[in-house]
mmCIF file of C-alpha atoms in Angstrom:
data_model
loop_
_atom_site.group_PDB
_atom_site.id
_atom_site.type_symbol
_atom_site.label_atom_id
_atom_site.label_comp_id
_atom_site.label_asym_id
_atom_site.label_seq_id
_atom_site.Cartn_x
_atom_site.Cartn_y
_atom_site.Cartn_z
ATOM 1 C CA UNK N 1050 54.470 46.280 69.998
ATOM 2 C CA UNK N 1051 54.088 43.904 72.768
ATOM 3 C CA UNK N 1052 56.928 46.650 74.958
ATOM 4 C CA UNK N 1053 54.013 49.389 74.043
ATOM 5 C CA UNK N 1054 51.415 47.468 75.482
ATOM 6 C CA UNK N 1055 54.313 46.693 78.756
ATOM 7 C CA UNK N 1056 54.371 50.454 78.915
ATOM 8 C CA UNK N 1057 50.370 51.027 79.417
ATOM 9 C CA UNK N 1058 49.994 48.378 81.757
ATOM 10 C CA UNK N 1059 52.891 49.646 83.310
ATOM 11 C CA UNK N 1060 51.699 53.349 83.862
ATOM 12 C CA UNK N 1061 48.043 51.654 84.630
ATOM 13 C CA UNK N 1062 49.790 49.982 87.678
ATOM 14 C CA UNK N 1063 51.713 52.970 88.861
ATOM 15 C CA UNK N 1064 48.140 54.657 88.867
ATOM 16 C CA UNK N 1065 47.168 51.875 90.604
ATOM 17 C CA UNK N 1066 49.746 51.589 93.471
ATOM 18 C CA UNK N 1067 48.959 55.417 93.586
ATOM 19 C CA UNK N 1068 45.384 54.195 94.823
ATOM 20 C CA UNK N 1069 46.420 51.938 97.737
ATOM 21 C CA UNK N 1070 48.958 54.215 98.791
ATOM 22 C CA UNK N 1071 46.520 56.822 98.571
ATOM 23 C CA UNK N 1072 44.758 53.885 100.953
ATOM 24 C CA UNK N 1073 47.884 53.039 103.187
ATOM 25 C CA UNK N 1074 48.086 56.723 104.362
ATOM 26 C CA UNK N 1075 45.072 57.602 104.521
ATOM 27 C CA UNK N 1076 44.578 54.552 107.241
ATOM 28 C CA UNK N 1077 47.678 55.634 108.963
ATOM 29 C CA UNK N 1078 46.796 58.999 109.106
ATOM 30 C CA UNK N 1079 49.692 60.700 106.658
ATOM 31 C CA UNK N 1080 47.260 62.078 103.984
ATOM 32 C CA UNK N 1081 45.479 65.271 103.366
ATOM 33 C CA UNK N 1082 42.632 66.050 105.917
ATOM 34 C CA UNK N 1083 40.668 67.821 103.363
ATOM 35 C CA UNK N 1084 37.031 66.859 102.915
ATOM 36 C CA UNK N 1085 38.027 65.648 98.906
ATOM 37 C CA UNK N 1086 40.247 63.898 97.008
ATOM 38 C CA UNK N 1087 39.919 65.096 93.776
ATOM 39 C CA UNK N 1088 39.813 63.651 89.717
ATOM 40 C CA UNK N 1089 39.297 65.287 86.841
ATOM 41 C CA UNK N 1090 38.805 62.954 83.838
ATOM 42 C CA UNK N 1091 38.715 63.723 79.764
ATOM 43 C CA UNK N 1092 39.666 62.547 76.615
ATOM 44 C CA UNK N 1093 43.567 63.652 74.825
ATOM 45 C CA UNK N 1094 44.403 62.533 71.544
ATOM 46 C CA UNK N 1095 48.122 62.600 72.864
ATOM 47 C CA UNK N 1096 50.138 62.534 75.610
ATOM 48 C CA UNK N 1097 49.593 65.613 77.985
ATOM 49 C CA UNK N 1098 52.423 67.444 79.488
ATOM 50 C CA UNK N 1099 51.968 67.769 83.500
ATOM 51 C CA UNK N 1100 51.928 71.536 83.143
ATOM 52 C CA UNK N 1101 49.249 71.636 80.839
ATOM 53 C CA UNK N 1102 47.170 68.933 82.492
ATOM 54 C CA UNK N 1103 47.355 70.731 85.319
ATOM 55 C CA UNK N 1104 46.076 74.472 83.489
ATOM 56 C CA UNK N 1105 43.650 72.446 81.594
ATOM 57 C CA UNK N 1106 41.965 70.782 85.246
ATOM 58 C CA UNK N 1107 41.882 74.612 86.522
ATOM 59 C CA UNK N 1108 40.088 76.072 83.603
ATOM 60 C CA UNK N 1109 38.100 73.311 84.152
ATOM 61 C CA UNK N 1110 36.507 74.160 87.376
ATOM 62 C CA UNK N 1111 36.271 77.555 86.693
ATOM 63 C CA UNK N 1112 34.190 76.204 83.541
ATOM 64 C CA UNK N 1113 36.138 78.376 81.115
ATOM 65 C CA UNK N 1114 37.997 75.268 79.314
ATOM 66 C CA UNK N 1115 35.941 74.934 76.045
ATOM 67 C CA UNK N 1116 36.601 70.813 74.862
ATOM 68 C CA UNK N 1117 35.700 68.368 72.268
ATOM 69 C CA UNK N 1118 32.744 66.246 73.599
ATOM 70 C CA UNK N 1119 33.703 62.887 73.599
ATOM 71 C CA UNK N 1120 31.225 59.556 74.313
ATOM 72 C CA UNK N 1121 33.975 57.784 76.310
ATOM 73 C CA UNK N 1122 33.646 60.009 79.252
ATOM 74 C CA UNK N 1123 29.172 59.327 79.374
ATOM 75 C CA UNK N 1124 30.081 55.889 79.416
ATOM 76 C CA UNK N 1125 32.943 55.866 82.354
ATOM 77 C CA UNK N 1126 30.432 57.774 84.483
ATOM 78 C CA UNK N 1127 27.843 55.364 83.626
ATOM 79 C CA UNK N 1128 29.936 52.374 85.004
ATOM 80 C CA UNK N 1129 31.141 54.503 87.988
ATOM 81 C CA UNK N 1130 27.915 55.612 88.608
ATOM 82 C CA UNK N 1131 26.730 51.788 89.057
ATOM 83 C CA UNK N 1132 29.245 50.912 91.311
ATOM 84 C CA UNK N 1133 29.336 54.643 93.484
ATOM 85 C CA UNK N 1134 25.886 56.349 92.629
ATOM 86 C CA UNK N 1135 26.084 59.979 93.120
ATOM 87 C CA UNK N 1136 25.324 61.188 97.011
ATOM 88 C CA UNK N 1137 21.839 61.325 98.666
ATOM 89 C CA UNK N 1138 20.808 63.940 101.618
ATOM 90 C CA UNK N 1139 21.180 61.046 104.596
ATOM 91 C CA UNK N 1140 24.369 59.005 103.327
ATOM 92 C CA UNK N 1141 26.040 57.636 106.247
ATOM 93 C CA UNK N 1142 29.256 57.086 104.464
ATOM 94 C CA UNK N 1143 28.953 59.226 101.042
ATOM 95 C CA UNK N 1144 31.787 57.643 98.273
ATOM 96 C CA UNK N 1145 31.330 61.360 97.144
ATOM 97 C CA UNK N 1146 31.977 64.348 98.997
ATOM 98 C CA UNK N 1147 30.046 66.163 96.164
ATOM 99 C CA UNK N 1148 28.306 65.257 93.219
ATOM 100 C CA UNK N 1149 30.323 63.859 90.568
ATOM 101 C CA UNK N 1150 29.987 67.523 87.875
ATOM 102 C CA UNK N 1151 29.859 66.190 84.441
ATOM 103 C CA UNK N 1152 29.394 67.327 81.196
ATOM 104 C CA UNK N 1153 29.991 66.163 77.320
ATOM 105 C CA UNK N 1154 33.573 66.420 77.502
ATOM 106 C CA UNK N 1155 34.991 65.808 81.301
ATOM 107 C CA UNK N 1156 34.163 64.582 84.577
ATOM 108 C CA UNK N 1157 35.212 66.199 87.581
ATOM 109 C CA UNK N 1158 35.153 63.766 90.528
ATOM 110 C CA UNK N 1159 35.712 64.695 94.635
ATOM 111 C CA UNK N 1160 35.795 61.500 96.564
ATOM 112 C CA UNK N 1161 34.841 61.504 100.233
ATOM 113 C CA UNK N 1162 38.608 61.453 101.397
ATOM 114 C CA UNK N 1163 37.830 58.570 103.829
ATOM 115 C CA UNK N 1164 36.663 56.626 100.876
ATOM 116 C CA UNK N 1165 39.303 57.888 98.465
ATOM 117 C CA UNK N 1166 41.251 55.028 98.803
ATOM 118 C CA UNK N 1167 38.709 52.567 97.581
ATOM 119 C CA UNK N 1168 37.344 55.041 94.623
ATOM 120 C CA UNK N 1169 40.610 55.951 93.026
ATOM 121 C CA UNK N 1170 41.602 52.884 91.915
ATOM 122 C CA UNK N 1171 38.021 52.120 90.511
ATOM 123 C CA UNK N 1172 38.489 55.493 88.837
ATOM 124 C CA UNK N 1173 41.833 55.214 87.107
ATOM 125 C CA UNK N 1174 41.001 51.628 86.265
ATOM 126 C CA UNK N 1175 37.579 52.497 84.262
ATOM 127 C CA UNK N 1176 39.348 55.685 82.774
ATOM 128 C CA UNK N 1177 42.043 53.070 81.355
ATOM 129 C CA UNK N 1178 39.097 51.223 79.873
ATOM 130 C CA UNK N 1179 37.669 54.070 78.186
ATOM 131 C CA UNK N 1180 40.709 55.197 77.200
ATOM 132 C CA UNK N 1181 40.424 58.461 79.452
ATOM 133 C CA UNK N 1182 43.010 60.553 80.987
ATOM 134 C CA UNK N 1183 43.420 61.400 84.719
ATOM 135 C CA UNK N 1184 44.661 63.964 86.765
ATOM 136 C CA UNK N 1185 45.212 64.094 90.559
ATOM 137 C CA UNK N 1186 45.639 67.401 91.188
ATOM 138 C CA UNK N 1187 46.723 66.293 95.255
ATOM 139 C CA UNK N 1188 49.518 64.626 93.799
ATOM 140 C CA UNK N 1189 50.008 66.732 90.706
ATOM 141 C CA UNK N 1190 50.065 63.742 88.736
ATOM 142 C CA UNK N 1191 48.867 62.528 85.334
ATOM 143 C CA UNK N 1192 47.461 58.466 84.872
ATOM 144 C CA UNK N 1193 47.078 58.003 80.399
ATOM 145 C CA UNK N 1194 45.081 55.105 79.320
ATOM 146 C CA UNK N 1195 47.091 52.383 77.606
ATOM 147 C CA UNK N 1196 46.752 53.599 73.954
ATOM 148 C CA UNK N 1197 48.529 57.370 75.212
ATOM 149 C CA UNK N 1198 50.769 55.496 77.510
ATOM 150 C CA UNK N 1199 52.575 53.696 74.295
ATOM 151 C CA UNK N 1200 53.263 56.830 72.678
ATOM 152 C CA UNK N 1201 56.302 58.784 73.005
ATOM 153 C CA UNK N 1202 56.206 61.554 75.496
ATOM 154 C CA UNK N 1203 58.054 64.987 75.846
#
């Protein structure tokens, strides 16, 4: 059990160092110029394949993906919501580059990209907390929560 838990925390960090890299190039100039960084954030009851993730984020923001709704994902944009609250009209320096969309099932999230580097890791660390998958679709990427993390993959 305890290499399970090894695993999630393991994973959780990777997601993290993803973050300050994220960070380290966007200070030295080596990451996307777009005006987002982008996170899309639900609930899987096991491990998602990168492929899918990525179909699944798509249908997503076209608003044709038709998911469970799930009380873990109200709460994680509660707590983000504290710490970044969605953008006002005169922000100097907006965490959000638009407003965080939401619904009973997901959260899609665009991060300011000059601020990306301080959000992400907020992000993937509150999504590990209630036990919420991410996916970077910059970096084509998937972050599980600790409980998927410990399961087998494909």
């Amino acid at each position: 059990m305890g290499g399970n838990t090894d695993m999630g925390g393991s994973l959780l960090r990777a997601g993290m160092d993803l973050g300050r890299n994220l960070a380290r190039a966007l200070l030295e100039g080596r990451a996307e110029t777009s005006m987002s960084y982008d996170i899309a954030v639900w609930r899987e009851e096991s491990p998602i394949a990168l492929p899918a993730a990525k179909r699944r984020y798509l249908r997503l923001c076209e608003g044709v993906e038709s998911m469970p709704p799930c009380a873990s994902v109200a709460r994680f944009c509660a707590d983000l919501l504290t710490s970044y609250p969605q953008p006002k009209p005169r922000d100097a320096s907006p965490v959000w580059a638009s407003p965080v969309r939401q619904d009973e099932a997901c959260a899609l999230l665009a991060a300011a990209t000059s601020r990306a580097g301080t959000v992400v890791p907020v992000i993937l660390r509150l999504a590990a907390k209630h036990e919420l998958v991410c996916y970077d679709p910059q970096r084509e990427v998937v972050v599980y929560p600790p409980t998927l993390a410990a399961l087998p993959h494909l």
